[in-house]
Each structure stands twice: as C-alpha cells, then as structure tokens.
Amino acid sequence: MAALYITSSQAGAGKTLLCAGLGRHLKGKGKKVGFFKPLVAAIKSKEADSDTAFIKRVLSLKEPVDDLCPVIGGEVKLAGKVKQAYARVAKDKDIVIIEGVWRQRPGGESVESSYEVAKALEAKVIVVEGYSPDLFQTKLADKYQGFGEDLLGVVINKVPMSRMEAVRELGGVVLGVIPEDRTLLGLTVAELAELVEGKVVNDAGKSVELVENYMLGALSVDSGLDYFGRKDNKAVVVKGERPDMQLAALETSTKCLVISGDGSPIYDVLHSAEGKGIPVIVTDEDTASVMDSVEQALGMTKFNQEKKLPRLAEIMKQRFDFKALYKGLGLAA
C-alpha cells in the first residue's frame, strides 16, 4: 500500500484541492483510496471537520469523520499515536492520501511534526505552494530538503496566467502548476452572503450556485444590458436606490444580485428575480466595501464544492505530472 502526504507551509495554499483532485483521479483509475488528516492539537476545529467531510463525500468513504480526522493530541510519542490512528483507515486501501500541515504556532502543529508524521507513515510527500514572486528567490528543493528522498515534488497553485511559463521553467521538483481559475476560486451564493454580512431575501434554493465573476452597476440603463451581458455566472453589485440597474442585471446571465447600502428591493425586482430563479442578497455594506471583501476572500477561497471537481480534473490533466506521481508511489498507471 502507498501513502501520500500532502502538506504546505501556507494556510489556504490548496491542500484540500490537491487531495480531492488526486483522490478522484486515483479512484477513477480503479484504486482503493483512503484519506487521513491527523491533528496534532488539543482540540479539533470546525474547519478541519468541514474539509474532512468534503473529502469523505468526494471519495465515498465509509469511515466516520472522527476516524479520518483524529485529534492525536500533543507531540509526545507522536509517531506511535499517528500509526495507530492511521491503521484504522488504511485497511484494504491501495493508497491513503494524508493531508498535513507545516506551520509553527503556539499549541499547534510544527514543522517538526510534519516531517515526523510523513516519516512514521513511510509516506511520499507533495508540498503545495501558493504562487508568490518569492518562488523565484529560493531553490524549492533546498527549501524542503528535510523530506529527503521522500519528496516527490511541489505543486504551485493559483498562478497568474501571465506567470505560468515562468513557473513551469522552474523545473526540478515542480510536479504541477495550477493556474488562477475563476471556477476554482468561485464562492457560492451562500458564502457571498455571509462574506458581505447580508441575507438572501427571496428563495434561497440556489444558494449553492457558484459565482465566478463580479460586476458593479452600469453608468446608465441604456448601457446596462450590453454591459451586464459581457460576463456569465456573475454576481452583480448594485446600489439600493437603483432598481433600474437591478432589473437590467436580471435580464442577463446572473447567479445573484447583491443590493448594497441602505435599502430593500422593490416588488418589481423581487418578482423578476423569483421568476428567473435568481437569489437576491441585501447588505448594509456599501458597494466599495462589498467589492473589497470579495477581492480579499478570493485569495483564500476554500475548496469545498463538488461543482468545482470537473474543472479541477480538466486542469490537472493538462498541468500535473501523473506519470511522475505513479512512478514515485510505485503504483501501476
């Protein structure tokens, strides 16, 4: 049986994304895939449970979340504790994907525990890096030399399209390059509503829909239809006092309407939105604040929606070295 440890030195770099993408790929190739996320901490966070529940659904795993994501507790006799918990989820599997962390913080997991867990489970290692210009200042192989020969490579995530070629030319231990992608970075309508401290005021049945683009209200009604028609799968942010713009946005491919500032949608807007099945979010935040919140959130978007999986598979087929993965893990393709 093979073990693959996926870790990162950064929060939000894309560990869960890679676990889901690789897990689905391997499962599609007929492999029996398991998942394990040991926590070297005093308590388990809701985020850890949420990520694990998502992978459990994606890989159709039968084990309970508490077995997939156990709290090991402290770093005393860490290797033995991890092995014992790991044995419960590794039974009858061809490969187990282990999501780890690599960070130093009081009372939390440390760099040392990341090395120790990977070594204890005899796992090969992939490190996920979020794109940064600093990538070109350090040799990646030197940065992660602590993993020794167990390091299969590094995956660079959220790379601007203008920098894709430069990142590919890093070569060496780079195993995959994942570009910035609107679908992968997308928020759901429900997540957007929470982000802007708003609420969905009509039928929330489409709150799980993904929003890929964002637009502000047009300057005039005459230009509205043409302007709003330039992007699909979008959220349109319009001031509360502009129902004319709100109605124009609803005539185009819109995932949701965000009404900003102090105001409620008029009857005509709600009636049109309900007829077209478009959620309406109302928030007290002004338009600029809404867009600032969205911009900041996109860099830390969680990968927890099944609707993103087909796009991820498409990207990884083009941008990830599966041949090197199979060779490194000793698996038949």
CSV table of C-alpha atoms in Angstrom, one decimal:
chain,number,residue,atom,x,y,z
A,1,MET,CA,0.0,0.0,0.0
A,2,ALA,CA,1.2,3.5,-0.8
A,3,ALA,CA,1.0,6.6,1.4
A,4,LEU,CA,1.0,10.1,0.0
A,5,TYR,CA,1.5,13.1,2.4
A,6,ILE,CA,0.3,16.5,1.1
A,7,THR,CA,1.4,19.5,3.1
A,8,SER,CA,2.1,23.2,2.9
A,9,SER,CA,3.8,26.0,4.7
A,10,GLN,CA,0.9,28.3,4.0
A,11,ALA,CA,-2.8,28.4,5.0
A,12,GLY,CA,-5.1,28.4,2.0
A,13,ALA,CA,-2.4,27.2,-0.4
A,14,GLY,CA,-4.6,24.4,-1.8
A,15,LYS,CA,-4.0,21.2,0.2
A,16,THR,CA,-7.7,20.1,0.2
A,17,LEU,CA,-7.9,21.0,-3.5
A,18,LEU,CA,-5.0,18.7,-4.3
A,19,CYS,CA,-6.2,15.9,-2.0
A,20,ALA,CA,-9.6,16.0,-3.8
A,21,GLY,CA,-8.1,16.2,-7.3
A,22,LEU,CA,-5.6,13.4,-6.8
A,23,GLY,CA,-8.1,11.2,-4.8
A,24,ARG,CA,-10.7,11.5,-7.5
A,25,HIS,CA,-8.2,10.7,-10.3
A,26,LEU,CA,-6.8,7.7,-8.5
A,27,LYS,CA,-10.3,6.4,-7.7
A,28,GLY,CA,-11.2,6.8,-11.4
A,29,LYS,CA,-8.3,4.6,-12.2
A,30,GLY,CA,-9.7,1.8,-10.0
A,31,LYS,CA,-7.6,2.4,-6.9
A,32,LYS,CA,-9.0,2.0,-3.4
A,33,VAL,CA,-8.3,5.4,-2.0
A,34,GLY,CA,-8.3,6.3,1.7
A,35,PHE,CA,-7.9,9.7,3.5
A,36,PHE,CA,-6.3,10.7,6.7
A,37,LYS,CA,-5.9,14.1,8.4
A,38,PRO,CA,-4.2,13.7,11.8
A,39,LEU,CA,-4.4,16.8,14.1
A,40,VAL,CA,-1.5,17.4,16.5
A,41,ALA,CA,-3.5,19.7,18.6
A,42,ALA,CA,-5.6,19.9,21.8
A,43,ILE,CA,-8.9,20.3,20.0
A,44,LYS,CA,-10.4,19.9,16.6
A,45,SER,CA,-11.5,23.0,14.6
A,46,LYS,CA,-14.8,23.1,12.7
A,47,GLU,CA,-12.8,23.9,9.6
A,48,ALA,CA,-10.9,20.6,9.9
A,49,ASP,CA,-14.2,18.6,10.2
A,50,SER,CA,-15.7,20.5,7.3
A,51,ASP,CA,-12.7,19.8,5.0
A,52,THR,CA,-12.7,16.1,6.0
A,53,ALA,CA,-16.4,15.7,5.5
A,54,PHE,CA,-16.0,17.2,2.0
A,55,ILE,CA,-13.2,14.6,1.1
A,56,LYS,CA,-15.3,11.9,2.6
A,57,ARG,CA,-18.2,12.7,0.2
A,58,VAL,CA,-15.8,13.2,-2.8
A,59,LEU,CA,-14.2,9.8,-2.3
A,60,SER,CA,-17.3,8.0,-1.0
A,61,LEU,CA,-15.5,6.9,2.2
A,62,LYS,CA,-17.3,4.8,4.8
A,63,GLU,CA,-15.2,5.7,7.8
A,64,PRO,CA,-16.6,8.3,10.2
A,65,VAL,CA,-15.1,11.8,10.2
A,66,ASP,CA,-13.6,11.2,13.6
A,67,ASP,CA,-11.5,8.3,12.3
A,68,LEU,CA,-10.5,10.2,9.2
A,69,CYS,CA,-9.5,13.3,11.2
A,70,PRO,CA,-8.5,12.2,14.7
A,71,VAL,CA,-7.1,14.5,17.3
A,72,ILE,CA,-3.7,12.9,18.2
A,73,GLY,CA,-3.1,15.5,21.0
A,74,GLY,CA,0.4,16.8,21.7
A,75,GLU,CA,3.7,15.7,20.2
A,76,VAL,CA,4.8,13.2,22.9
A,77,LYS,CA,5.1,9.7,21.3
A,78,LEU,CA,3.6,11.3,18.2
A,79,ALA,CA,4.8,8.6,15.7
A,80,GLY,CA,3.2,5.8,17.6
A,81,LYS,CA,-0.1,7.6,18.1
A,82,VAL,CA,-0.3,8.5,14.4
A,83,LYS,CA,0.4,5.0,13.3
A,84,GLN,CA,-2.3,3.6,15.5
A,85,ALA,CA,-4.9,6.0,14.2
A,86,TYR,CA,-3.7,5.5,10.6
A,87,ALA,CA,-4.2,1.8,10.7
A,88,ARG,CA,-7.9,2.2,11.2
A,89,VAL,CA,-8.4,4.0,7.8
A,90,ALA,CA,-5.6,2.3,5.8
A,91,LYS,CA,-7.1,-1.2,5.9
A,92,ASP,CA,-7.8,-2.7,2.4
A,93,LYS,CA,-6.7,0.5,0.6
A,94,ASP,CA,-4.3,0.8,-2.3
A,95,ILE,CA,-3.3,4.3,-1.3
A,96,VAL,CA,-4.0,6.7,1.5
A,97,ILE,CA,-3.8,10.4,1.0
A,98,ILE,CA,-2.7,12.2,4.1
A,99,GLU,CA,-3.4,15.9,4.5
A,100,GLY,CA,-0.9,17.5,6.8
A,101,VAL,CA,0.2,20.9,7.9
A,102,TRP,CA,3.6,22.6,8.1
A,103,ARG,CA,3.5,25.6,10.4
A,104,GLN,CA,4.7,26.8,13.7
A,105,ARG,CA,2.3,28.2,16.2
A,106,PRO,CA,1.7,28.0,20.0
A,107,GLY,CA,-0.2,24.9,20.9
A,108,GLY,CA,-0.4,23.8,17.3
A,109,GLU,CA,1.4,21.7,14.8
A,110,SER,CA,5.0,22.4,13.9
A,111,VAL,CA,7.5,21.9,11.1
A,112,GLU,CA,9.0,19.0,13.0
A,113,SER,CA,5.7,17.2,13.4
A,114,SER,CA,5.2,17.4,9.6
A,115,TYR,CA,8.5,15.6,9.0
A,116,GLU,CA,7.8,13.1,11.8
A,117,VAL,CA,4.3,12.2,10.6
A,118,ALA,CA,5.5,11.6,7.0
A,119,LYS,CA,8.4,9.5,8.2
A,120,ALA,CA,6.3,7.5,10.6
A,121,LEU,CA,3.8,6.6,7.9
A,122,GLU,CA,6.6,5.9,5.3
A,123,ALA,CA,4.8,8.4,3.0
A,124,LYS,CA,6.0,10.1,-0.1
A,125,VAL,CA,5.5,13.9,0.1
A,126,ILE,CA,4.0,16.6,-2.1
A,127,VAL,CA,4.2,20.2,-0.9
A,128,VAL,CA,1.6,22.8,-2.1
A,129,GLU,CA,2.8,26.4,-2.6
A,130,GLY,CA,0.6,29.3,-3.3
A,131,TYR,CA,2.1,31.5,-6.0
A,132,SER,CA,4.3,34.3,-4.9
A,133,PRO,CA,7.1,36.2,-6.6
A,134,ASP,CA,9.3,34.9,-3.8
A,135,LEU,CA,9.2,31.5,-5.6
A,136,PHE,CA,12.0,32.7,-7.9
A,137,GLN,CA,14.3,33.7,-5.0
A,138,THR,CA,14.7,30.2,-3.4
A,139,LYS,CA,15.5,26.8,-4.7
A,140,LEU,CA,12.4,24.7,-3.8
A,141,ALA,CA,14.5,21.5,-3.4
A,142,ASP,CA,16.6,23.2,-0.7
A,143,LYS,CA,13.5,24.6,1.0
A,144,TYR,CA,12.1,21.2,1.5
A,145,GLN,CA,15.2,19.1,1.9
A,146,GLY,CA,14.1,17.9,5.3
A,147,PHE,CA,11.8,15.4,3.5
A,148,GLY,CA,14.8,13.9,1.7
A,149,GLU,CA,14.2,11.3,-1.0
A,150,ASP,CA,10.5,11.1,0.1
A,151,LEU,CA,9.8,14.4,-1.6
A,152,LEU,CA,8.0,13.7,-4.9
A,153,GLY,CA,7.7,17.3,-5.8
A,154,VAL,CA,6.0,20.7,-5.3
A,155,VAL,CA,2.7,21.9,-6.8
A,156,ILE,CA,2.4,25.6,-7.4
A,157,ASN,CA,-1.2,26.8,-7.1
A,158,LYS,CA,-3.1,30.0,-8.0
A,159,VAL,CA,-0.5,31.0,-10.6
A,160,PRO,CA,-1.5,34.1,-12.7
A,161,MET,CA,-1.7,33.1,-16.4
A,162,SER,CA,0.9,35.7,-17.2
A,163,ARG,CA,3.4,33.8,-15.0
A,164,MET,CA,2.6,30.2,-16.0
A,165,GLU,CA,5.5,29.9,-18.4
A,166,ALA,CA,8.0,31.3,-15.9
A,167,VAL,CA,6.8,28.9,-13.1
A,168,ARG,CA,7.0,25.9,-15.5
A,169,GLU,CA,10.6,26.9,-16.2
A,170,LEU,CA,11.5,26.4,-12.6
A,171,GLY,CA,11.6,22.7,-13.4
A,172,GLY,CA,13.3,20.5,-10.9
A,173,VAL,CA,10.9,19.4,-8.2
A,174,VAL,CA,7.8,21.2,-9.7
A,175,LEU,CA,5.3,18.4,-10.2
A,176,GLY,CA,2.3,20.6,-11.2
A,177,VAL,CA,1.3,24.1,-11.9
A,178,ILE,CA,-2.4,25.1,-11.2
A,179,PRO,CA,-3.4,28.4,-12.7
A,180,GLU,CA,-5.7,31.0,-11.2
A,181,ASP,CA,-9.1,29.9,-12.3
A,182,ARG,CA,-12.5,31.6,-11.9
A,183,THR,CA,-14.3,28.3,-11.2
A,184,LEU,CA,-11.8,27.1,-8.7
A,185,LEU,CA,-11.8,30.4,-6.9
A,186,GLY,CA,-15.6,30.8,-7.0
A,187,LEU,CA,-17.7,31.5,-4.0
A,188,THR,CA,-21.2,30.1,-3.5
A,189,VAL,CA,-24.1,32.5,-3.2
A,190,ALA,CA,-24.4,31.5,0.5
A,191,GLU,CA,-20.7,32.1,1.1
A,192,LEU,CA,-21.0,35.5,-0.7
A,193,ALA,CA,-24.0,36.5,1.5
A,194,GLU,CA,-22.1,35.6,4.7
A,195,LEU,CA,-19.0,37.4,3.4
A,196,VAL,CA,-20.8,40.7,3.0
A,197,GLU,CA,-22.9,40.3,6.1
A,198,GLY,CA,-26.0,40.2,4.1
A,199,LYS,CA,-29.0,37.9,3.7
A,200,VAL,CA,-30.8,36.2,0.9
A,201,VAL,CA,-34.3,37.8,0.8
A,202,ASN,CA,-36.0,35.6,-1.7
A,203,ASP,CA,-35.9,31.8,-2.4
A,204,ALA,CA,-32.5,30.6,-1.2
A,205,GLY,CA,-32.8,27.3,-3.1
A,206,LYS,CA,-29.9,28.3,-5.3
A,207,SER,CA,-27.6,29.4,-2.5
A,208,VAL,CA,-25.2,26.6,-3.5
A,209,GLU,CA,-24.6,28.0,-7.0
A,210,LEU,CA,-21.1,29.1,-7.8
A,211,VAL,CA,-20.3,32.7,-8.6
A,212,GLU,CA,-17.3,33.1,-10.9
A,213,ASN,CA,-17.4,36.8,-11.9
A,214,TYR,CA,-18.4,40.1,-10.2
A,215,MET,CA,-19.7,43.3,-11.8
A,216,LEU,CA,-20.7,46.7,-10.5
A,217,GLY,CA,-23.8,48.6,-11.7
A,218,ALA,CA,-23.5,50.3,-15.1
A,219,LEU,CA,-23.4,54.0,-15.5
A,220,SER,CA,-26.7,54.2,-17.4
A,221,VAL,CA,-29.7,52.0,-18.1
A,222,ASP,CA,-29.1,52.3,-21.8
A,223,SER,CA,-25.7,50.7,-21.5
A,224,GLY,CA,-26.8,48.2,-18.8
A,225,LEU,CA,-27.9,45.2,-20.9
A,226,ASP,CA,-24.8,45.4,-23.1
A,227,TYR,CA,-22.5,45.9,-20.1
A,228,PHE,CA,-24.0,43.2,-17.9
A,229,GLY,CA,-24.1,40.8,-20.8
A,230,ARG,CA,-20.3,40.7,-21.1
A,231,LYS,CA,-19.9,38.2,-18.3
A,232,ASP,CA,-21.7,35.0,-17.3
A,233,ASN,CA,-22.1,33.3,-14.0
A,234,LYS,CA,-21.8,36.6,-12.2
A,235,ALA,CA,-22.9,38.4,-9.1
A,236,VAL,CA,-23.9,42.0,-9.8
A,237,VAL,CA,-23.5,44.6,-7.1
A,238,VAL,CA,-25.9,47.5,-7.4
A,239,LYS,CA,-26.9,50.3,-5.0
A,240,GLY,CA,-30.2,50.0,-3.3
A,241,GLU,CA,-31.5,53.2,-4.9
A,242,ARG,CA,-31.0,51.9,-8.5
A,243,PRO,CA,-33.9,49.4,-9.2
A,244,ASP,CA,-33.5,50.2,-12.9
A,245,MET,CA,-30.0,48.8,-12.8
A,246,GLN,CA,-31.1,45.9,-10.8
A,247,LEU,CA,-33.7,45.0,-13.3
A,248,ALA,CA,-31.2,45.3,-16.2
A,249,ALA,CA,-28.8,42.9,-14.5
A,250,LEU,CA,-31.6,40.4,-14.0
A,251,GLU,CA,-32.1,40.3,-17.8
A,252,THR,CA,-28.6,38.7,-18.3
A,253,SER,CA,-26.8,35.6,-17.1
A,254,THR,CA,-26.7,36.4,-13.4
A,255,LYS,CA,-26.1,34.0,-10.5
A,256,CYS,CA,-27.2,36.5,-7.9
A,257,LEU,CA,-27.9,40.2,-7.3
A,258,VAL,CA,-26.3,42.0,-4.4
A,259,ILE,CA,-28.1,45.1,-3.3
A,260,SER,CA,-25.7,47.3,-1.4
A,261,GLY,CA,-26.3,50.2,1.1
A,262,ASP,CA,-29.5,51.0,3.0
A,263,GLY,CA,-32.4,49.8,1.0
A,264,SER,CA,-34.7,46.9,0.2
A,265,PRO,CA,-35.5,45.6,-3.3
A,266,ILE,CA,-38.8,46.9,-4.8
A,267,TYR,CA,-41.6,44.5,-5.7
A,268,ASP,CA,-40.7,44.5,-9.5
A,269,VAL,CA,-37.1,43.5,-8.7
A,270,LEU,CA,-38.1,40.7,-6.4
A,271,HIS,CA,-40.8,39.5,-8.8
A,272,SER,CA,-38.4,39.4,-11.7
A,273,ALA,CA,-35.7,37.7,-9.6
A,274,GLU,CA,-38.0,35.0,-8.4
A,275,GLY,CA,-39.4,34.4,-11.9
A,276,LYS,CA,-35.8,33.8,-13.1
A,277,GLY,CA,-34.7,31.8,-10.1
A,278,ILE,CA,-32.0,34.4,-9.1
A,279,PRO,CA,-31.2,34.9,-5.4
A,280,VAL,CA,-31.1,38.5,-4.1
A,281,ILE,CA,-28.7,39.4,-1.4
A,282,VAL,CA,-29.3,42.6,0.7
A,283,THR,CA,-26.4,44.1,2.7
A,284,ASP,CA,-25.8,47.3,4.6
A,285,GLU,CA,-22.3,47.5,3.3
A,286,ASP,CA,-21.6,50.0,0.5
A,287,THR,CA,-20.6,48.9,-2.9
A,288,ALA,CA,-16.9,49.6,-2.4
A,289,SER,CA,-16.8,47.6,0.8
A,290,VAL,CA,-18.6,44.6,-0.9
A,291,MET,CA,-16.0,44.5,-3.7
A,292,ASP,CA,-13.1,44.9,-1.2
A,293,SER,CA,-14.4,41.9,0.8
A,294,VAL,CA,-14.8,39.8,-2.3
A,295,GLU,CA,-11.3,40.6,-3.5
A,296,GLN,CA,-9.7,39.7,-0.2
A,297,ALA,CA,-11.8,36.5,0.0
A,298,LEU,CA,-10.8,35.2,-3.4
A,299,GLY,CA,-7.2,34.6,-2.4
A,300,MET,CA,-8.4,32.3,0.5
A,301,THR,CA,-11.4,30.6,-1.1
A,302,LYS,CA,-12.0,27.1,0.4
A,303,PHE,CA,-12.2,24.2,-2.0
A,304,ASN,CA,-15.3,22.5,-0.7
A,305,GLN,CA,-17.8,22.3,-3.5
A,306,GLU,CA,-18.3,19.3,-5.7
A,307,LYS,CA,-19.2,21.5,-8.7
A,308,LYS,CA,-15.5,22.6,-8.9
A,309,LEU,CA,-14.3,19.0,-9.4
A,310,PRO,CA,-14.8,18.6,-13.2
A,311,ARG,CA,-12.9,21.9,-13.8
A,312,LEU,CA,-10.1,20.8,-11.4
A,313,ALA,CA,-9.8,17.4,-13.2
A,314,GLU,CA,-9.6,19.2,-16.6
A,315,ILE,CA,-6.8,21.5,-15.3
A,316,MET,CA,-4.8,18.7,-13.6
A,317,LYS,CA,-4.9,16.5,-16.7
A,318,GLN,CA,-3.1,19.3,-18.5
A,319,ARG,CA,-0.9,20.7,-15.7
A,320,PHE,CA,0.0,17.8,-13.4
A,321,ASP,CA,2.7,15.1,-13.9
A,322,PHE,CA,0.7,12.0,-13.2
A,323,LYS,CA,3.4,9.8,-14.7
A,324,ALA,CA,5.9,11.0,-12.1
A,325,LEU,CA,3.3,10.5,-9.4
A,326,TYR,CA,2.7,6.9,-10.3
A,327,LYS,CA,6.4,6.2,-10.6
A,328,GLY,CA,7.1,7.8,-7.2
A,329,LEU,CA,4.4,5.9,-5.4
A,330,GLY,CA,5.2,2.6,-7.1
A,331,LEU,CA,1.7,2.3,-8.5
A,332,ALA,CA,0.7,0.9,-11.8
A,333,ALA,CA,-0.9,3.5,-14.0
